[in-house]
mmCIF file of C-alpha atoms and ligand atoms in Angstrom:
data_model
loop_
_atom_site.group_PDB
_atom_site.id
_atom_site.type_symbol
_atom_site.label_atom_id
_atom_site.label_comp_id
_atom_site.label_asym_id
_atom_site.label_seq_id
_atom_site.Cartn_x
_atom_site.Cartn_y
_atom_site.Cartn_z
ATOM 1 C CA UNK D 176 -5.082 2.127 18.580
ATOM 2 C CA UNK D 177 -2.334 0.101 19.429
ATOM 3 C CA UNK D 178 -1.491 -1.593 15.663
ATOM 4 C CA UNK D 179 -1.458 2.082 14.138
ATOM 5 C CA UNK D 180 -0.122 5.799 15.900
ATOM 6 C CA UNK D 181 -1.205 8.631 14.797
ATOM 7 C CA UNK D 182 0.592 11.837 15.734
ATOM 8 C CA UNK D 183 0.924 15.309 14.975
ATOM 9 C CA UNK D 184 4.391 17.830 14.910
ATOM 10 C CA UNK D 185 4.902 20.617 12.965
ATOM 11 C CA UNK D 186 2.443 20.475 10.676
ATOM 12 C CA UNK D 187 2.937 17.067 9.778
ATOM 13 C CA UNK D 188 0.776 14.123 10.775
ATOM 14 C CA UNK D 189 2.350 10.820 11.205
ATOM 15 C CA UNK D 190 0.522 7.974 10.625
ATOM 16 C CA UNK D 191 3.186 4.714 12.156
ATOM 17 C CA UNK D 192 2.099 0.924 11.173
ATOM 18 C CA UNK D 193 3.166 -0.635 14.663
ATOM 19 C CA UNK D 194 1.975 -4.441 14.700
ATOM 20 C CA UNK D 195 5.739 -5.746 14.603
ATOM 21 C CA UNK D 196 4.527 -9.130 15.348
ATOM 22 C CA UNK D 197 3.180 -9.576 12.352
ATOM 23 C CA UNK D 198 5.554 -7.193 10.264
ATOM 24 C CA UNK D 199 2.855 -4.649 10.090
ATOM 25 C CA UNK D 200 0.623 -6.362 7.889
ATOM 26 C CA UNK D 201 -3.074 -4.128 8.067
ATOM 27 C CA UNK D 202 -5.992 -5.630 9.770
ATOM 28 C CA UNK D 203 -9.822 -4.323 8.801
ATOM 29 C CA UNK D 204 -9.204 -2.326 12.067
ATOM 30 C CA UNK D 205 -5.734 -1.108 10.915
ATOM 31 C CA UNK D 206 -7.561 0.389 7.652
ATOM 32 C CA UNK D 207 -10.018 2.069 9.335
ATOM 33 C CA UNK D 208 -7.794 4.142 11.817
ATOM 34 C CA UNK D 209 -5.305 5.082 8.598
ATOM 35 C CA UNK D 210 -8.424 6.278 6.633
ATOM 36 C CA UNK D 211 -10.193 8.192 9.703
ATOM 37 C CA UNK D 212 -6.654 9.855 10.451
ATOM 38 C CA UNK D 213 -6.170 10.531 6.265
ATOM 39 C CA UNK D 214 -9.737 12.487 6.952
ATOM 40 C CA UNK D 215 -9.114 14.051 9.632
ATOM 41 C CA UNK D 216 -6.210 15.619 8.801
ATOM 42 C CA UNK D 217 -7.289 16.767 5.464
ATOM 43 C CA UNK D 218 -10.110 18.417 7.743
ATOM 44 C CA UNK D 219 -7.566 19.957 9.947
ATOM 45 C CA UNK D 220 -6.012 23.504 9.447
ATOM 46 C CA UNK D 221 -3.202 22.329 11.443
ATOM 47 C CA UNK D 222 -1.772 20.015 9.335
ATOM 48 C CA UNK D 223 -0.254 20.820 6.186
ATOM 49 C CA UNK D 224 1.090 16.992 4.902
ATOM 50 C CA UNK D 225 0.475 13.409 6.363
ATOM 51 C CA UNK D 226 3.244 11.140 6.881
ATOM 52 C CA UNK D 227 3.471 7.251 6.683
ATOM 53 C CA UNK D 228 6.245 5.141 8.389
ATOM 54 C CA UNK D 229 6.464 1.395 9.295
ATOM 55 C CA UNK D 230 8.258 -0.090 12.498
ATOM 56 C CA UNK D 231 10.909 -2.366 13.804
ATOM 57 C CA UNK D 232 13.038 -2.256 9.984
ATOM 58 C CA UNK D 233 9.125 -3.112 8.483
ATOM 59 C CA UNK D 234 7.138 -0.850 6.231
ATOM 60 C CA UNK D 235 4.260 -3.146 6.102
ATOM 61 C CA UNK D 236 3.600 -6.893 4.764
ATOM 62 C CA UNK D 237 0.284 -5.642 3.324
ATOM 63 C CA UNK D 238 -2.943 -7.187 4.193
ATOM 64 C CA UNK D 239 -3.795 -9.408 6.521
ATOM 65 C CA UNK D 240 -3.632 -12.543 4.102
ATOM 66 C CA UNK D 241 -5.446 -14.583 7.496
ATOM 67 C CA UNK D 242 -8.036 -11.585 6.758
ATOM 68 C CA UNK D 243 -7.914 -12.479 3.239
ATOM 69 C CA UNK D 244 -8.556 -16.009 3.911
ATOM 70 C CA UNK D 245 -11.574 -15.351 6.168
ATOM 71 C CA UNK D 246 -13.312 -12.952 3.507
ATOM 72 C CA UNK D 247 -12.213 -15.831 0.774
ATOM 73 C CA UNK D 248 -14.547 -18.322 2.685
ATOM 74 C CA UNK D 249 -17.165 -15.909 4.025
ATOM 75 C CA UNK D 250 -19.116 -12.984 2.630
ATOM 76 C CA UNK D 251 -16.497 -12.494 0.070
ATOM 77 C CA UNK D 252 -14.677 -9.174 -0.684
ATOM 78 C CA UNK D 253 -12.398 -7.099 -0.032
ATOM 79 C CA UNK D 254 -14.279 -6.032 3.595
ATOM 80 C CA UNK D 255 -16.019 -2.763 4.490
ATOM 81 C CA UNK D 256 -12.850 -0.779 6.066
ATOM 82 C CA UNK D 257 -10.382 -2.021 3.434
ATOM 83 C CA UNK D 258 -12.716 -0.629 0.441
ATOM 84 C CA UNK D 259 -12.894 2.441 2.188
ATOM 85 C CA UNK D 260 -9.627 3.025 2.814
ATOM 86 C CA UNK D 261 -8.677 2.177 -0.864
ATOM 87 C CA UNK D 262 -11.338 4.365 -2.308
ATOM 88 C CA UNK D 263 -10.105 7.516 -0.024
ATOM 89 C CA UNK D 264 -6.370 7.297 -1.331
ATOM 90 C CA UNK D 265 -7.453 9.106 -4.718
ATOM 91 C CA UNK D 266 -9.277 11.656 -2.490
ATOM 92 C CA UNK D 267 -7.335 12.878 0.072
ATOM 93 C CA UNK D 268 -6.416 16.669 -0.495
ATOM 94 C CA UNK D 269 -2.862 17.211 1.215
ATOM 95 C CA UNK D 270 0.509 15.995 -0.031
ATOM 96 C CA UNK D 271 0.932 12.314 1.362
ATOM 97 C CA UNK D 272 4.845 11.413 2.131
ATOM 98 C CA UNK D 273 5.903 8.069 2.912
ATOM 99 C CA UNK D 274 9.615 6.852 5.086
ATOM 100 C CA UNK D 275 10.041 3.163 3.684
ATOM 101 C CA UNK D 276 12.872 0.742 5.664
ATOM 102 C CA UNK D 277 12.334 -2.609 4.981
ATOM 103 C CA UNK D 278 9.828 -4.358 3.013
ATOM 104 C CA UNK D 279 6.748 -3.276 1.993
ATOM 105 C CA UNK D 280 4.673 -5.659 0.518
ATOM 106 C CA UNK D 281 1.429 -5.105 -1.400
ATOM 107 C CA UNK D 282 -0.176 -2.502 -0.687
ATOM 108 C CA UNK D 283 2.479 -1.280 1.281
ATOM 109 C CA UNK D 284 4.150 -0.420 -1.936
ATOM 110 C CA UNK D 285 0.756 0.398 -3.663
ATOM 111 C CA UNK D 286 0.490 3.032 -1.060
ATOM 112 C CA UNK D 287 3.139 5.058 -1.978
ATOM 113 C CA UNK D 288 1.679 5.560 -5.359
ATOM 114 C CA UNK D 289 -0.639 7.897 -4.020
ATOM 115 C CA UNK D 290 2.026 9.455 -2.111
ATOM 116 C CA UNK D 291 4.504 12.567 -3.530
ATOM 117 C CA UNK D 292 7.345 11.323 -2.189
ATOM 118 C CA UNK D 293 8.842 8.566 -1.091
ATOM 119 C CA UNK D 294 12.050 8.052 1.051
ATOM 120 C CA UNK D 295 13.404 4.636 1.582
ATOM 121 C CA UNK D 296 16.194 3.143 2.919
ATOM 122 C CA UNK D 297 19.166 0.843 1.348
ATOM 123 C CA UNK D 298 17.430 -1.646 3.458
ATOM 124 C CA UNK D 299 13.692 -0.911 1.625
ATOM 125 C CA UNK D 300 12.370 -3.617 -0.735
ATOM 126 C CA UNK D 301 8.999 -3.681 -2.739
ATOM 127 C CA UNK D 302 6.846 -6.182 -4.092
ATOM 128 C CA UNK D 303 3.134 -6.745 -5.525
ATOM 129 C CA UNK D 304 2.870 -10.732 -5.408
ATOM 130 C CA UNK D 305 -1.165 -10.347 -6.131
ATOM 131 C CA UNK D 306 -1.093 -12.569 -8.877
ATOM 132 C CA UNK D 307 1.134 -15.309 -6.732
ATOM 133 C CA UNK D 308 -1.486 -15.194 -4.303
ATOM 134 C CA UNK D 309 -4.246 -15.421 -7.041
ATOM 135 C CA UNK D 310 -5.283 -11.821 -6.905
ATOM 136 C CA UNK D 311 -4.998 -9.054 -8.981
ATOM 137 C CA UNK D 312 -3.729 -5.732 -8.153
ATOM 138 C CA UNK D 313 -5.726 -3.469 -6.067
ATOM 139 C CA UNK D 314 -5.789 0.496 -4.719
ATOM 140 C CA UNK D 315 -5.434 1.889 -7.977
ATOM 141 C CA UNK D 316 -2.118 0.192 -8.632
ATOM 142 C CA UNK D 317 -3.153 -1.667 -12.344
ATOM 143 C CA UNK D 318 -3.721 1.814 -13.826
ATOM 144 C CA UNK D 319 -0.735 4.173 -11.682
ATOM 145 C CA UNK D 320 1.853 1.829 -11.428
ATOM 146 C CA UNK D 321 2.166 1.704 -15.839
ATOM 147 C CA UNK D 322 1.550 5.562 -14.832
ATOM 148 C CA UNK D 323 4.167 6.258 -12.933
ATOM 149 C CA UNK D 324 7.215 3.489 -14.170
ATOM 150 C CA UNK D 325 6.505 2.073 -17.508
ATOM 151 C CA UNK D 326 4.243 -0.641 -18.770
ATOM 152 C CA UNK D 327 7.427 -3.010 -18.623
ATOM 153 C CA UNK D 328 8.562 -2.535 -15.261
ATOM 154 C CA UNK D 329 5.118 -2.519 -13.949
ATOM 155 C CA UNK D 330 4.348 -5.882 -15.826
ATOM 156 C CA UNK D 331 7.616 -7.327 -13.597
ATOM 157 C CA UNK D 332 6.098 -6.096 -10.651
ATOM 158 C CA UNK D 333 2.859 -6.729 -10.713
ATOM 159 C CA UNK D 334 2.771 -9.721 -12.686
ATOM 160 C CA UNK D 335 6.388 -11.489 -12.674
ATOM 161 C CA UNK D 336 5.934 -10.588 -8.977
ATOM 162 C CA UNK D 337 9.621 -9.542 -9.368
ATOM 163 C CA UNK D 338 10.998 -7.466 -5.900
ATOM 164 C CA UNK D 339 12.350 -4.443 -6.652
ATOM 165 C CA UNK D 340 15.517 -3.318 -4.568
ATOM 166 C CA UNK D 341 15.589 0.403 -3.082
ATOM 167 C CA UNK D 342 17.707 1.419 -6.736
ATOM 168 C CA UNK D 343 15.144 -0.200 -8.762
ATOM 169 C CA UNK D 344 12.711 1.558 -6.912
ATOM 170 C CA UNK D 345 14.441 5.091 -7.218
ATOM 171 C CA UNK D 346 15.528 4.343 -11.069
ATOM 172 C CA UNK D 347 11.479 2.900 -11.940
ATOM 173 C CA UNK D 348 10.466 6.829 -10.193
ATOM 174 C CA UNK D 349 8.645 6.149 -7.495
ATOM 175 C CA UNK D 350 11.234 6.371 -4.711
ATOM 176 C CA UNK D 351 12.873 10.292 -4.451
ATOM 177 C CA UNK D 352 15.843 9.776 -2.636
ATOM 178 C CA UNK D 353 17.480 6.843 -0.457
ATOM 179 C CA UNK D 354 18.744 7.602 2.933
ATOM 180 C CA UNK D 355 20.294 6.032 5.677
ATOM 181 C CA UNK D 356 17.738 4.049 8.271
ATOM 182 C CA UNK D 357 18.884 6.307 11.221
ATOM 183 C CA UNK D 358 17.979 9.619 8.923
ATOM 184 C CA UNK D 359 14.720 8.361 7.443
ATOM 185 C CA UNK D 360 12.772 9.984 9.957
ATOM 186 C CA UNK D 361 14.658 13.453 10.028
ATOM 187 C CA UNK D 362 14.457 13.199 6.204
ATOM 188 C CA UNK D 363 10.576 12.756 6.378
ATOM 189 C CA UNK D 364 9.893 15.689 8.587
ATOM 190 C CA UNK D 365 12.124 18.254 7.059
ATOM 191 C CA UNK D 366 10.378 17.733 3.615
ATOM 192 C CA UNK D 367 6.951 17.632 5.873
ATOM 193 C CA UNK D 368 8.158 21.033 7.432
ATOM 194 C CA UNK D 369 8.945 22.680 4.188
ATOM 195 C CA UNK D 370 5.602 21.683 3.085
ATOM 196 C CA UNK D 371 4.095 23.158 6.401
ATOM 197 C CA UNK D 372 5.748 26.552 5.434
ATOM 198 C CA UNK D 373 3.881 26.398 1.660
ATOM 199 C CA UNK D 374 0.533 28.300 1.254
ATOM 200 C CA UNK D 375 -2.308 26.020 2.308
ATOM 201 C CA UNK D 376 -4.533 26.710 -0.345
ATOM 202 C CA UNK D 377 -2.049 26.913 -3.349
ATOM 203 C CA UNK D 378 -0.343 23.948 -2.181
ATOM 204 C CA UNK D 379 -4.049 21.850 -2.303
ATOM 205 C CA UNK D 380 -4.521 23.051 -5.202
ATOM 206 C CA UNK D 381 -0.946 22.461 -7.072
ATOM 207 C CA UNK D 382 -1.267 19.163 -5.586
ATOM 208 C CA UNK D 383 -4.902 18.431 -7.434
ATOM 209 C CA UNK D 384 -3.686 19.577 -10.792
ATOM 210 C CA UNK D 385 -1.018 17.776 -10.779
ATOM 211 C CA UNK D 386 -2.785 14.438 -9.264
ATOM 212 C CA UNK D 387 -5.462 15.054 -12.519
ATOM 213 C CA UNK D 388 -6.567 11.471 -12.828
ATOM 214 C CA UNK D 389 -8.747 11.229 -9.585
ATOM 215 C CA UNK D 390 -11.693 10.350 -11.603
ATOM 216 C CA UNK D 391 -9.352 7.350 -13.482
ATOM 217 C CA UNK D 392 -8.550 6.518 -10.299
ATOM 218 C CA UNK D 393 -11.548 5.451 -8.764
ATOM 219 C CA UNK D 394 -13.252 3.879 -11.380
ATOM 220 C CA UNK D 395 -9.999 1.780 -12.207
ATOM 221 C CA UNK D 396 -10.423 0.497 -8.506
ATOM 222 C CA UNK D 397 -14.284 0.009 -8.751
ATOM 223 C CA UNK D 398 -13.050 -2.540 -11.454
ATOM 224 C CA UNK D 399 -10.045 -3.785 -9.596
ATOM 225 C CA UNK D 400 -12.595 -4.102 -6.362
ATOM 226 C CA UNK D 401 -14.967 -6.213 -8.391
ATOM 227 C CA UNK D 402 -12.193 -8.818 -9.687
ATOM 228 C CA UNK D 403 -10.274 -8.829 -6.541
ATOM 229 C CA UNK D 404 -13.806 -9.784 -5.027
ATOM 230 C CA UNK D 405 -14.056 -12.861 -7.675
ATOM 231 C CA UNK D 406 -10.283 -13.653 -7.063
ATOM 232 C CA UNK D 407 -10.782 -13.738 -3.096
ATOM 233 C CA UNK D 408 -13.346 -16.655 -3.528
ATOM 234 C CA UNK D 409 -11.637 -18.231 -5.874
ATOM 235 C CA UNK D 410 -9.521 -21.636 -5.224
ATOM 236 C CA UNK D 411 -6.412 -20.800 -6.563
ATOM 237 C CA UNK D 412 -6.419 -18.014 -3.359
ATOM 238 C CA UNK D 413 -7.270 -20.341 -0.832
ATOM 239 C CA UNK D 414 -4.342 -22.729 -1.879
ATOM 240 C CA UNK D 415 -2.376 -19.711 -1.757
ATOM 241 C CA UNK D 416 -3.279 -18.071 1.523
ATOM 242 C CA UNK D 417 -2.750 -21.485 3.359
ATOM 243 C CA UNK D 418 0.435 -22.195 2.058
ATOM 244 C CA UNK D 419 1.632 -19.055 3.591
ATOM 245 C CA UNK D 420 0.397 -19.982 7.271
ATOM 246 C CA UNK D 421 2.147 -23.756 6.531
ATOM 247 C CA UNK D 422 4.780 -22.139 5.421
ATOM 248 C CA UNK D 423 5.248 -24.205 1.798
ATOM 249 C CA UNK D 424 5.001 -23.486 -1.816
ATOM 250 C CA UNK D 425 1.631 -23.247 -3.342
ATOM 251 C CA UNK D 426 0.377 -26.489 -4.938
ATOM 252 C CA UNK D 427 -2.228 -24.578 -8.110
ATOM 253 C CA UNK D 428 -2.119 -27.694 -10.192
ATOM 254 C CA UNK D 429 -4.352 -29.009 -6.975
ATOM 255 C CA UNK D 430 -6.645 -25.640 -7.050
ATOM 256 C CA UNK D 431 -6.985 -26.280 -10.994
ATOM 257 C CA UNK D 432 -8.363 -29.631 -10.339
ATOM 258 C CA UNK D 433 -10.917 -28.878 -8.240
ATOM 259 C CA UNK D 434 -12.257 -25.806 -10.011
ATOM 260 C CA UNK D 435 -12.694 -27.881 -12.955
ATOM 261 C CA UNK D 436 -14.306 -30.646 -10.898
ATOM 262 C CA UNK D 437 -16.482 -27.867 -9.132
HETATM 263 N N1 COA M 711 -0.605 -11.339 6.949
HETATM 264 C C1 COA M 711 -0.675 -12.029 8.101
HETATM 265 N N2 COA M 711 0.412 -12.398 8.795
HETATM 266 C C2 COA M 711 1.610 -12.050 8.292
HETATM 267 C C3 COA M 711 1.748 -11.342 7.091
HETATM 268 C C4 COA M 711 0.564 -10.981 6.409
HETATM 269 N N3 COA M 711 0.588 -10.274 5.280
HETATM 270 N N4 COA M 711 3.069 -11.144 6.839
HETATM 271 C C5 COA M 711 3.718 -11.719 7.855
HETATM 272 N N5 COA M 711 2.845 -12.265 8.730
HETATM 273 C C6 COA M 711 3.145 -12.993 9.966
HETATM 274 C C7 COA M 711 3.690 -14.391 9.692
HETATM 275 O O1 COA M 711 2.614 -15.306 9.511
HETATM 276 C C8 COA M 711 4.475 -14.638 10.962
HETATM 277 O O2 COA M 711 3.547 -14.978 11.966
HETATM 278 P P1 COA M 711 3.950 -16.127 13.057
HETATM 279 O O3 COA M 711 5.146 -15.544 13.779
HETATM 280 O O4 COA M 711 2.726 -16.235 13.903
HETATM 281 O O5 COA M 711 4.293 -17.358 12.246
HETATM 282 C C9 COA M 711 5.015 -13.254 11.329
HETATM 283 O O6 COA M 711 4.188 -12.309 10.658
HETATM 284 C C10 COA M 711 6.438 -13.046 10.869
HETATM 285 O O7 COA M 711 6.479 -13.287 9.467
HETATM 286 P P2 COA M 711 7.692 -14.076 8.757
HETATM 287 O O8 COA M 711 7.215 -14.494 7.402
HETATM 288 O O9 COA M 711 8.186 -15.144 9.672
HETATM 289 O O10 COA M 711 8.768 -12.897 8.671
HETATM 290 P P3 COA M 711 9.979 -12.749 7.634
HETATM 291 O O11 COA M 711 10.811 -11.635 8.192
HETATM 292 O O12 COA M 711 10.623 -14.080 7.376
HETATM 293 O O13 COA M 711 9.316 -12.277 6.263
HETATM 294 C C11 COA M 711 7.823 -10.942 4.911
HETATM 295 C C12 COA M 711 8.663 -11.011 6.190
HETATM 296 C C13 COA M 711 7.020 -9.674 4.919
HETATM 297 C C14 COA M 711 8.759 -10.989 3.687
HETATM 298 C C15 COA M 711 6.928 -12.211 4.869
HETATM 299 O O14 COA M 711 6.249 -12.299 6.120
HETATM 300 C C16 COA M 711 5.863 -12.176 3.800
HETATM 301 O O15 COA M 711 6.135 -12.437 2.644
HETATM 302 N N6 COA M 711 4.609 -11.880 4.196
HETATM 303 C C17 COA M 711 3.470 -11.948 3.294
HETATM 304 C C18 COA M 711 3.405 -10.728 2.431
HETATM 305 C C19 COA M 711 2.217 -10.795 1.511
HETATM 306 O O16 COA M 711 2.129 -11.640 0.627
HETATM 307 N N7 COA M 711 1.258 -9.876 1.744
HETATM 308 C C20 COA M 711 0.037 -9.794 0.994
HETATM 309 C C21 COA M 711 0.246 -8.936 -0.185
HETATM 310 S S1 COA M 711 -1.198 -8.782 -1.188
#
């Protein structure tokens, strides 16, 4: 598929977010090739670790917020492919590794939370603006991101909707290392390699112990699915989502007014 390449060397799989046009952000479609591929590769003896990288100095703007404003005024959720996707993070069995340049926005940096390790580059920049947008947090995030960097931080993040630069990121433990744009790859796929060399079995295994809270996981985004499904339809969202496409601030004293007046 052309918004998403999936490739295989050494081991490694490569999954590469390639919609540049509109910075990578993940369509329904998008979604469903990343979580096929995350399968598929678990599935396959041949590779050992699954890589993500973005495109074009992008990691990925998240979702599609013009998919989020169709679901909004439609059937209402999340959608099918994106649900799917989110509920086969927690589940996937080999190490997950992710090359960050650029921003990556939503759950392009919720992503990475289900990764092992994360490279980025000076140029890398993360942000969870769910709550600007009148969402919450989704993909596991409201319950790994405290996890993994502190209640405090994580309340900046995901509430403040404060951007976190590539030191913040390494400092807050979720980034391993920062490296130079033109080395990002070659950084990616030596760690990938080494991984490839590790005992298949013990390495699955290592990796399961130490990712313990599966069964957290999912139910924490069971409950995130069903708010972010009431937060989707709600009016503070659409006020939110079009004042991205018109490219102004978000007016919520408006939204307020007419939830109240129904
Ligand atoms: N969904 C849909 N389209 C998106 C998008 C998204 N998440 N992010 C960017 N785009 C589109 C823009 O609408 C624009 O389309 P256009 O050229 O047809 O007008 C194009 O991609 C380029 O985006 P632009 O905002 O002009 O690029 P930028 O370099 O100035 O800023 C970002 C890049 C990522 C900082 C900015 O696009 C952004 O904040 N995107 C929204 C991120 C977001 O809130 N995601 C949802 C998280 S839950």
């Amino acid at each position: 598929m052309a918004d998403i390449e999936v490739s295989l060397a050494d081991g490694v799989q490569i999954i590469r977010f390639t919609r540049p046009a509109k910075k990578n952000a993940f369509t329904s479609a998008m979604y469903a090739v990343i979580a096929d591929a995350l399968d598929q590769g678990d599935a396959d003896p041949a590779v050992a670790a699954h890589v993500f990288l973005g495109s074009g100095g992008m990691f990925s703007a998240g979702n599609d917020i013009g998919d989020f404003l169709a679901t909004s005024r439609g059937a209402g959720g999340l959608g099918q492919e994106v649900e799917r996707f989110i509920r086969s993070l927690p589940l996937v069995a080999k190490p997950m590794i992710a090359g960050v340049d650029g921003p990556a926005v939503g759950v392009g940096t919720t992503l990475l939370f289900h990764c092992d390790l994360v490279y980025a580059t000076p140029n890398a920049v993360f942000s969870t603006p769910f709550l600007d947008l009148g969402l919450v947090p989704e993909a596991g995030s409201s319950l790994l991101m405290p996890m993994r960097m502190g209640y405090a931080r994580a309340f900046e993040m995901l509430v403040l909707g404060d951007t976190f630069s590539v030191e913040q990121a390494r400092e807050a433990g979720f980034v391993n290392a920062i490296v130079g744009a033109e080395l990002l790859e070659a950084t990616v796929m030596k760690v990938g390699r080494r991984l490839a060399q590790k005992p298949p079995e013990a390495l699955i295994q290592a990796r399961r112990l130490m990712r313990g809270e599966t069964g957290l996981v999912l139910e924490r985004i069971d409950q995130e699915v069903v708010a972010f499904r009431d937060r989707l339809a709600s009016p503070e969202a659409e006020e939110a989502f079009r004042a991205f496409f018109e490219k102004r601030k978000p007016d919520f004293a408006g939204a307020r007014a007419r939830t109240s007046t129904g």
